[in-house]
mmCIF file of C-alpha atoms in Angstrom:
data_model
loop_
_atom_site.group_PDB
_atom_site.id
_atom_site.type_symbol
_atom_site.label_atom_id
_atom_site.label_comp_id
_atom_site.label_asym_id
_atom_site.label_seq_id
_atom_site.Cartn_x
_atom_site.Cartn_y
_atom_site.Cartn_z
ATOM 1 C CA UNK A 1 201.740 21.891 222.410
ATOM 2 C CA UNK A 2 202.385 25.716 222.182
ATOM 3 C CA UNK A 3 202.544 27.447 225.967
ATOM 4 C CA UNK A 4 201.329 30.012 227.786
ATOM 5 C CA UNK A 5 203.651 32.508 227.600
ATOM 6 C CA UNK A 6 203.825 31.261 223.116
ATOM 7 C CA UNK A 7 200.191 31.651 223.173
ATOM 8 C CA UNK A 8 200.610 35.541 224.045
ATOM 9 C CA UNK A 9 199.272 37.290 221.316
ATOM 10 C CA UNK A 10 201.145 39.553 219.641
ATOM 11 C CA UNK A 11 198.990 41.863 217.381
ATOM 12 C CA UNK A 12 200.329 44.924 216.636
ATOM 13 C CA UNK A 13 202.899 43.911 213.960
ATOM 14 C CA UNK A 14 199.827 41.961 212.023
ATOM 15 C CA UNK A 15 197.799 44.888 212.084
ATOM 16 C CA UNK A 16 201.571 46.146 209.730
ATOM 17 C CA UNK A 17 200.367 43.487 207.542
ATOM 18 C CA UNK A 18 196.559 44.239 206.902
ATOM 19 C CA UNK A 19 196.774 47.858 206.902
ATOM 20 C CA UNK A 20 198.300 49.843 204.070
ATOM 21 C CA UNK A 21 201.157 51.227 205.378
ATOM 22 C CA UNK A 22 199.943 55.462 204.563
ATOM 23 C CA UNK A 23 198.075 54.080 207.500
ATOM 24 C CA UNK A 24 199.956 53.493 209.595
ATOM 25 C CA UNK A 25 202.265 56.794 209.069
ATOM 26 C CA UNK A 26 198.697 58.357 209.967
ATOM 27 C CA UNK A 27 198.981 56.116 212.920
ATOM 28 C CA UNK A 28 202.105 57.183 214.865
ATOM 29 C CA UNK A 29 200.198 59.941 216.633
ATOM 30 C CA UNK A 30 197.667 57.565 217.346
ATOM 31 C CA UNK A 31 196.919 55.722 220.684
ATOM 32 C CA UNK A 32 194.393 52.680 220.510
ATOM 33 C CA UNK A 33 192.828 50.694 218.175
ATOM 34 C CA UNK A 34 188.549 49.734 217.605
ATOM 35 C CA UNK A 35 188.651 46.166 215.496
ATOM 36 C CA UNK A 36 186.162 47.199 213.172
ATOM 37 C CA UNK A 37 184.206 43.899 211.703
ATOM 38 C CA UNK A 38 185.939 41.789 208.378
ATOM 39 C CA UNK A 39 189.247 42.353 209.895
ATOM 40 C CA UNK A 40 189.025 45.651 209.734
ATOM 41 C CA UNK A 41 190.817 48.537 211.915
ATOM 42 C CA UNK A 42 190.911 52.135 212.918
ATOM 43 C CA UNK A 43 193.008 54.453 215.259
ATOM 44 C CA UNK A 44 192.061 56.327 218.298
ATOM 45 C CA UNK A 45 193.460 59.269 219.584
ATOM 46 C CA UNK A 46 191.925 59.781 222.961
ATOM 47 C CA UNK A 47 193.201 57.893 226.430
ATOM 48 C CA UNK A 48 192.449 54.997 227.671
ATOM 49 C CA UNK A 49 190.220 56.722 230.544
ATOM 50 C CA UNK A 50 187.759 59.240 227.955
ATOM 51 C CA UNK A 51 187.250 56.476 225.427
ATOM 52 C CA UNK A 52 185.525 54.194 228.124
ATOM 53 C CA UNK A 53 184.251 56.672 229.936
ATOM 54 C CA UNK A 54 182.213 58.376 227.223
ATOM 55 C CA UNK A 55 181.097 55.327 224.882
ATOM 56 C CA UNK A 56 177.489 54.461 225.601
ATOM 57 C CA UNK A 57 178.353 50.655 224.899
ATOM 58 C CA UNK A 58 180.340 47.998 226.831
ATOM 59 C CA UNK A 59 184.321 47.673 225.779
ATOM 60 C CA UNK A 60 186.768 44.500 225.612
ATOM 61 C CA UNK A 61 190.513 46.229 225.607
ATOM 62 C CA UNK A 62 192.923 43.757 224.644
ATOM 63 C CA UNK A 63 196.600 45.330 226.619
ATOM 64 C CA UNK A 64 199.190 43.414 224.459
ATOM 65 C CA UNK A 65 202.745 44.526 225.575
ATOM 66 C CA UNK A 66 204.251 43.455 221.522
ATOM 67 C CA UNK A 67 205.829 45.891 219.048
ATOM 68 C CA UNK A 68 206.631 42.370 216.580
ATOM 69 C CA UNK A 69 204.969 40.373 214.927
ATOM 70 C CA UNK A 70 206.242 36.542 215.351
ATOM 71 C CA UNK A 71 203.600 35.097 213.220
ATOM 72 C CA UNK A 72 204.409 31.199 214.045
ATOM 73 C CA UNK A 73 203.502 32.494 217.949
ATOM 74 C CA UNK A 74 199.308 32.682 216.940
ATOM 75 C CA UNK A 75 198.702 36.047 216.987
ATOM 76 C CA UNK A 76 196.215 35.341 214.314
ATOM 77 C CA UNK A 77 193.851 33.335 217.366
ATOM 78 C CA UNK A 78 193.786 36.278 219.814
ATOM 79 C CA UNK A 79 193.079 38.581 216.013
ATOM 80 C CA UNK A 80 190.709 36.217 214.835
ATOM 81 C CA UNK A 81 188.071 36.167 218.481
ATOM 82 C CA UNK A 82 188.895 39.381 218.801
ATOM 83 C CA UNK A 83 187.124 39.950 215.338
ATOM 84 C CA UNK A 84 184.718 37.643 216.918
ATOM 85 C CA UNK A 85 183.722 39.970 218.785
ATOM 86 C CA UNK A 86 182.501 42.987 216.574
ATOM 87 C CA UNK A 87 179.317 40.859 215.661
ATOM 88 C CA UNK A 88 177.989 41.789 218.493
ATOM 89 C CA UNK A 89 177.009 45.579 217.340
ATOM 90 C CA UNK A 90 175.362 48.289 219.876
ATOM 91 C CA UNK A 91 176.276 45.932 223.230
ATOM 92 C CA UNK A 92 180.123 45.975 222.668
ATOM 93 C CA UNK A 93 183.385 47.807 221.321
ATOM 94 C CA UNK A 94 186.493 45.924 220.593
ATOM 95 C CA UNK A 95 189.657 48.083 221.396
ATOM 96 C CA UNK A 96 193.781 46.820 221.375
ATOM 97 C CA UNK A 97 196.393 48.756 223.185
ATOM 98 C CA UNK A 98 200.281 48.469 222.768
ATOM 99 C CA UNK A 99 201.460 48.747 226.171
ATOM 100 C CA UNK A 100 205.205 49.244 224.663
ATOM 101 C CA UNK A 101 204.257 52.788 222.665
ATOM 102 C CA UNK A 102 206.289 55.596 224.666
ATOM 103 C CA UNK A 103 202.955 57.193 224.066
ATOM 104 C CA UNK A 104 200.331 54.056 225.942
ATOM 105 C CA UNK A 105 202.971 54.225 228.925
ATOM 106 C CA UNK A 106 200.662 56.365 230.873
ATOM 107 C CA UNK A 107 196.990 54.376 230.013
ATOM 108 C CA UNK A 108 198.776 51.330 230.837
ATOM 109 C CA UNK A 109 200.151 52.200 234.483
ATOM 110 C CA UNK A 110 196.821 53.576 235.407
ATOM 111 C CA UNK A 111 195.021 50.627 234.175
ATOM 112 C CA UNK A 112 197.849 48.824 236.476
ATOM 113 C CA UNK A 113 199.436 46.956 233.322
ATOM 114 C CA UNK A 114 201.301 43.597 233.951
ATOM 115 C CA UNK A 115 201.260 41.289 231.441
ATOM 116 C CA UNK A 116 198.491 40.941 228.288
ATOM 117 C CA UNK A 117 194.930 40.385 228.376
ATOM 118 C CA UNK A 118 192.055 40.824 228.717
ATOM 119 C CA UNK A 119 189.086 42.475 230.778
ATOM 120 C CA UNK A 120 185.913 44.316 229.788
ATOM 121 C CA UNK A 121 184.296 47.496 230.636
ATOM 122 C CA UNK A 122 180.366 48.560 231.098
ATOM 123 C CA UNK A 123 179.377 51.891 229.645
ATOM 124 C CA UNK A 124 180.688 55.236 230.794
ATOM 125 C CA UNK A 125 183.218 53.484 232.597
ATOM 126 C CA UNK A 126 185.356 55.574 235.184
ATOM 127 C CA UNK A 127 188.730 54.826 236.448
ATOM 128 C CA UNK A 128 188.305 56.941 239.507
ATOM 129 C CA UNK A 129 185.810 57.284 241.485
ATOM 130 C CA UNK A 130 185.172 61.085 242.052
ATOM 131 C CA UNK A 131 182.057 60.810 244.670
ATOM 132 C CA UNK A 132 185.252 58.889 246.508
ATOM 133 C CA UNK A 133 188.254 61.297 246.839
ATOM 134 C CA UNK A 134 189.078 60.310 243.096
ATOM 135 C CA UNK A 135 190.115 56.856 244.697
ATOM 136 C CA UNK A 136 190.854 54.100 241.757
ATOM 137 C CA UNK A 137 188.027 51.973 241.026
ATOM 138 C CA UNK A 138 188.179 48.177 239.631
ATOM 139 C CA UNK A 139 190.845 47.637 237.107
ATOM 140 C CA UNK A 140 188.140 45.543 235.034
ATOM 141 C CA UNK A 141 186.390 42.107 234.906
ATOM 142 C CA UNK A 142 189.809 39.792 233.558
ATOM 143 C CA UNK A 143 188.528 37.359 231.141
ATOM 144 C CA UNK A 144 191.147 34.395 231.195
ATOM 145 C CA UNK A 145 192.607 32.970 228.466
ATOM 146 C CA UNK A 146 191.342 29.699 227.612
ATOM 147 C CA UNK A 147 189.633 28.649 224.503
ATOM 148 C CA UNK A 148 187.438 30.803 221.939
ATOM 149 C CA UNK A 149 183.958 29.792 223.158
ATOM 150 C CA UNK A 150 184.966 30.135 226.760
ATOM 151 C CA UNK A 151 186.430 33.867 226.601
ATOM 152 C CA UNK A 152 183.613 34.820 224.792
ATOM 153 C CA UNK A 153 181.160 32.896 227.286
ATOM 154 C CA UNK A 154 183.090 35.458 229.670
ATOM 155 C CA UNK A 155 182.347 38.150 227.947
ATOM 156 C CA UNK A 156 178.672 37.221 227.391
ATOM 157 C CA UNK A 157 178.399 37.289 230.946
ATOM 158 C CA UNK A 158 179.752 39.612 231.427
ATOM 159 C CA UNK A 159 177.578 41.575 228.672
ATOM 160 C CA UNK A 160 173.935 40.572 229.457
ATOM 161 C CA UNK A 161 174.480 42.063 232.828
ATOM 162 C CA UNK A 162 174.658 45.395 231.744
ATOM 163 C CA UNK A 163 171.531 47.924 231.276
ATOM 164 C CA UNK A 164 171.785 49.773 229.098
ATOM 165 C CA UNK A 165 168.550 52.835 229.108
ATOM 166 C CA UNK A 166 168.656 54.301 225.918
ATOM 167 C CA UNK A 167 165.218 54.044 223.873
ATOM 168 C CA UNK A 168 165.879 50.707 221.770
ATOM 169 C CA UNK A 169 168.661 49.863 223.009
ATOM 170 C CA UNK A 170 169.097 45.647 223.568
ATOM 171 C CA UNK A 171 167.449 44.056 226.652
ATOM 172 C CA UNK A 172 168.734 41.072 228.737
ATOM 173 C CA UNK A 173 166.024 41.859 231.155
ATOM 174 C CA UNK A 174 162.979 38.855 230.966
ATOM 175 C CA UNK A 175 159.806 39.937 230.760
ATOM 176 C CA UNK A 176 157.363 40.549 234.481
ATOM 177 C CA UNK A 177 154.306 38.170 235.307
ATOM 178 C CA UNK A 178 152.114 41.736 234.432
ATOM 179 C CA UNK A 179 153.775 42.334 231.064
ATOM 180 C CA UNK A 180 151.529 43.060 228.189
ATOM 181 C CA UNK A 181 150.999 43.663 224.727
ATOM 182 C CA UNK A 182 151.189 48.107 225.554
ATOM 183 C CA UNK A 183 153.964 48.004 229.039
ATOM 184 C CA UNK A 184 156.612 45.757 226.392
ATOM 185 C CA UNK A 185 155.688 48.992 223.662
ATOM 186 C CA UNK A 186 155.648 51.291 226.292
ATOM 187 C CA UNK A 187 159.371 49.950 228.031
ATOM 188 C CA UNK A 188 160.991 50.127 223.966
ATOM 189 C CA UNK A 189 159.802 53.269 224.083
ATOM 190 C CA UNK A 190 161.135 54.535 221.167
ATOM 191 C CA UNK A 191 159.339 54.554 217.466
ATOM 192 C CA UNK A 192 162.393 53.162 215.569
ATOM 193 C CA UNK A 193 161.026 49.022 216.911
ATOM 194 C CA UNK A 194 159.099 48.057 214.175
ATOM 195 C CA UNK A 195 158.156 44.307 216.277
ATOM 196 C CA UNK A 196 159.240 42.750 219.866
ATOM 197 C CA UNK A 197 159.839 39.261 219.660
ATOM 198 C CA UNK A 198 159.187 36.753 222.675
ATOM 199 C CA UNK A 199 161.748 34.565 223.234
ATOM 200 C CA UNK A 200 161.210 31.068 225.549
ATOM 201 C CA UNK A 201 164.655 30.658 228.100
ATOM 202 C CA UNK A 202 162.924 29.012 230.835
ATOM 203 C CA UNK A 203 164.368 26.058 230.443
ATOM 204 C CA UNK A 204 166.989 25.495 233.508
ATOM 205 C CA UNK A 205 170.079 26.624 231.865
ATOM 206 C CA UNK A 206 168.961 27.748 228.552
ATOM 207 C CA UNK A 207 170.197 30.665 226.659
ATOM 208 C CA UNK A 208 167.918 30.340 223.993
ATOM 209 C CA UNK A 209 166.401 33.970 224.600
ATOM 210 C CA UNK A 210 169.834 35.895 224.938
ATOM 211 C CA UNK A 211 171.485 33.606 222.191
ATOM 212 C CA UNK A 212 168.484 35.175 219.641
ATOM 213 C CA UNK A 213 169.050 38.979 221.185
ATOM 214 C CA UNK A 214 172.498 38.417 219.710
ATOM 215 C CA UNK A 215 171.838 36.874 216.201
ATOM 216 C CA UNK A 216 169.382 39.438 215.479
ATOM 217 C CA UNK A 217 171.499 42.673 216.744
ATOM 218 C CA UNK A 218 171.811 43.636 212.965
ATOM 219 C CA UNK A 219 168.271 44.210 212.695
ATOM 220 C CA UNK A 220 167.957 47.251 215.034
ATOM 221 C CA UNK A 221 164.578 47.578 214.422
ATOM 222 C CA UNK A 222 163.618 44.447 215.842
ATOM 223 C CA UNK A 223 163.719 44.138 219.919
ATOM 224 C CA UNK A 224 163.683 40.995 221.378
ATOM 225 C CA UNK A 225 162.220 39.969 224.864
ATOM 226 C CA UNK A 226 163.413 37.068 227.179
ATOM 227 C CA UNK A 227 160.262 35.190 228.763
ATOM 228 C CA UNK A 228 161.780 33.512 230.956
ATOM 229 C CA UNK A 229 158.696 31.659 232.726
ATOM 230 C CA UNK A 230 156.238 30.509 230.122
ATOM 231 C CA UNK A 231 153.153 31.192 231.357
ATOM 232 C CA UNK A 232 153.523 34.309 230.738
ATOM 233 C CA UNK A 233 153.054 34.188 226.856
ATOM 234 C CA UNK A 234 149.262 33.760 228.257
ATOM 235 C CA UNK A 235 149.443 37.884 228.891
ATOM 236 C CA UNK A 236 149.943 37.875 225.025
ATOM 237 C CA UNK A 237 146.770 35.798 223.831
ATOM 238 C CA UNK A 238 149.409 32.824 223.174
ATOM 239 C CA UNK A 239 149.326 29.044 224.081
ATOM 240 C CA UNK A 240 152.070 26.847 223.291
ATOM 241 C CA UNK A 241 152.091 22.906 224.017
ATOM 242 C CA UNK A 242 154.633 21.359 225.917
ATOM 243 C CA UNK A 243 156.744 20.012 223.317
ATOM 244 C CA UNK A 244 156.397 23.470 221.130
ATOM 245 C CA UNK A 245 159.950 25.533 220.579
ATOM 246 C CA UNK A 246 158.166 28.519 222.046
ATOM 247 C CA UNK A 247 158.374 31.595 220.165
ATOM 248 C CA UNK A 248 156.275 34.718 218.651
ATOM 249 C CA UNK A 249 156.377 38.192 217.292
ATOM 250 C CA UNK A 250 154.244 41.768 217.842
ATOM 251 C CA UNK A 251 154.188 43.569 214.734
ATOM 252 C CA UNK A 252 153.695 46.878 215.722
ATOM 253 C CA UNK A 253 149.813 46.863 216.051
ATOM 254 C CA UNK A 254 149.226 44.059 215.654
ATOM 255 C CA UNK A 255 148.472 41.354 217.765
ATOM 256 C CA UNK A 256 151.288 38.440 218.912
ATOM 257 C CA UNK A 257 151.817 35.727 215.959
ATOM 258 C CA UNK A 258 152.899 32.519 217.311
ATOM 259 C CA UNK A 259 156.179 31.617 215.142
ATOM 260 C CA UNK A 260 157.362 28.170 214.327
ATOM 261 C CA UNK A 261 161.167 27.303 214.619
ATOM 262 C CA UNK A 262 163.058 24.385 213.348
ATOM 263 C CA UNK A 263 165.271 23.520 217.012
ATOM 264 C CA UNK A 264 165.228 25.363 220.491
ATOM 265 C CA UNK A 265 168.828 27.299 219.082
ATOM 266 C CA UNK A 266 169.014 31.260 219.098
ATOM 267 C CA UNK A 267 170.149 30.537 215.256
ATOM 268 C CA UNK A 268 166.237 28.506 214.542
ATOM 269 C CA UNK A 269 164.688 31.528 216.623
ATOM 270 C CA UNK A 270 166.550 34.301 214.619
ATOM 271 C CA UNK A 271 166.014 32.612 211.194
ATOM 272 C CA UNK A 272 162.666 32.323 212.230
ATOM 273 C CA UNK A 273 161.840 35.687 212.754
ATOM 274 C CA UNK A 274 163.535 37.600 209.219
ATOM 275 C CA UNK A 275 161.683 34.963 207.617
ATOM 276 C CA UNK A 276 158.813 35.860 209.157
ATOM 277 C CA UNK A 277 159.413 39.075 208.975
ATOM 278 C CA UNK A 278 160.142 38.694 204.681
ATOM 279 C CA UNK A 279 157.129 36.793 204.339
ATOM 280 C CA UNK A 280 154.581 39.068 205.811
ATOM 281 C CA UNK A 281 155.747 42.008 206.765
#
């Protein structure tokens, strides 16, 4: 088994292998790397303060300290994990900063870099508190180096606590006992939304509603709302049996319609929604 030190991720030169040489030349003056879907990357000429404070979504930043690649040291493992986080568009940006590059020295010092690691930052994060004599705030939420599954769960735990205020933005807050079709459309606050999905998450410890929302992130016209009390479905004229997988959809200007997923999972719920939209809308 590789030691924790050897499992420390060395990504930057792995990117050298993946990117055309002309891109690397252009990146000499750049500071931070944005991780994009499908193994792609882009360079950003901004300080970390600028990047995080201007971002309308949350961010995960991997702080690295290596200029060289040792393919046997597991660099691909973290590269794969960072790439997996790009599956959450509209919620999360993913960045890499190499703290051995002179251009990044100030950023890494400001963020108290000591060793390679992952940190989570909420949207519009500010490192200093302007209302408190510009004193530093916290340096971000540390994501412990564990298995990919556990690290992703830590990121999601931090992510679901963030409330996005832009119209039509994903919303992890459960609906209220007083919510109706009209109030949910009013709260969506965007004509860009064409369907509202109601996903049951009333079982203790369940993450089905959350996982359904995440699975449908790329469908920007769909808003998923979590129902953490099954009796609330009654507000929408819906009745389910105890054994039913409780899922419904409200197309704009139509009543709530029951859907029939094959299992109580985010993947199955999302599949039932997509099937309905492809066949009936």
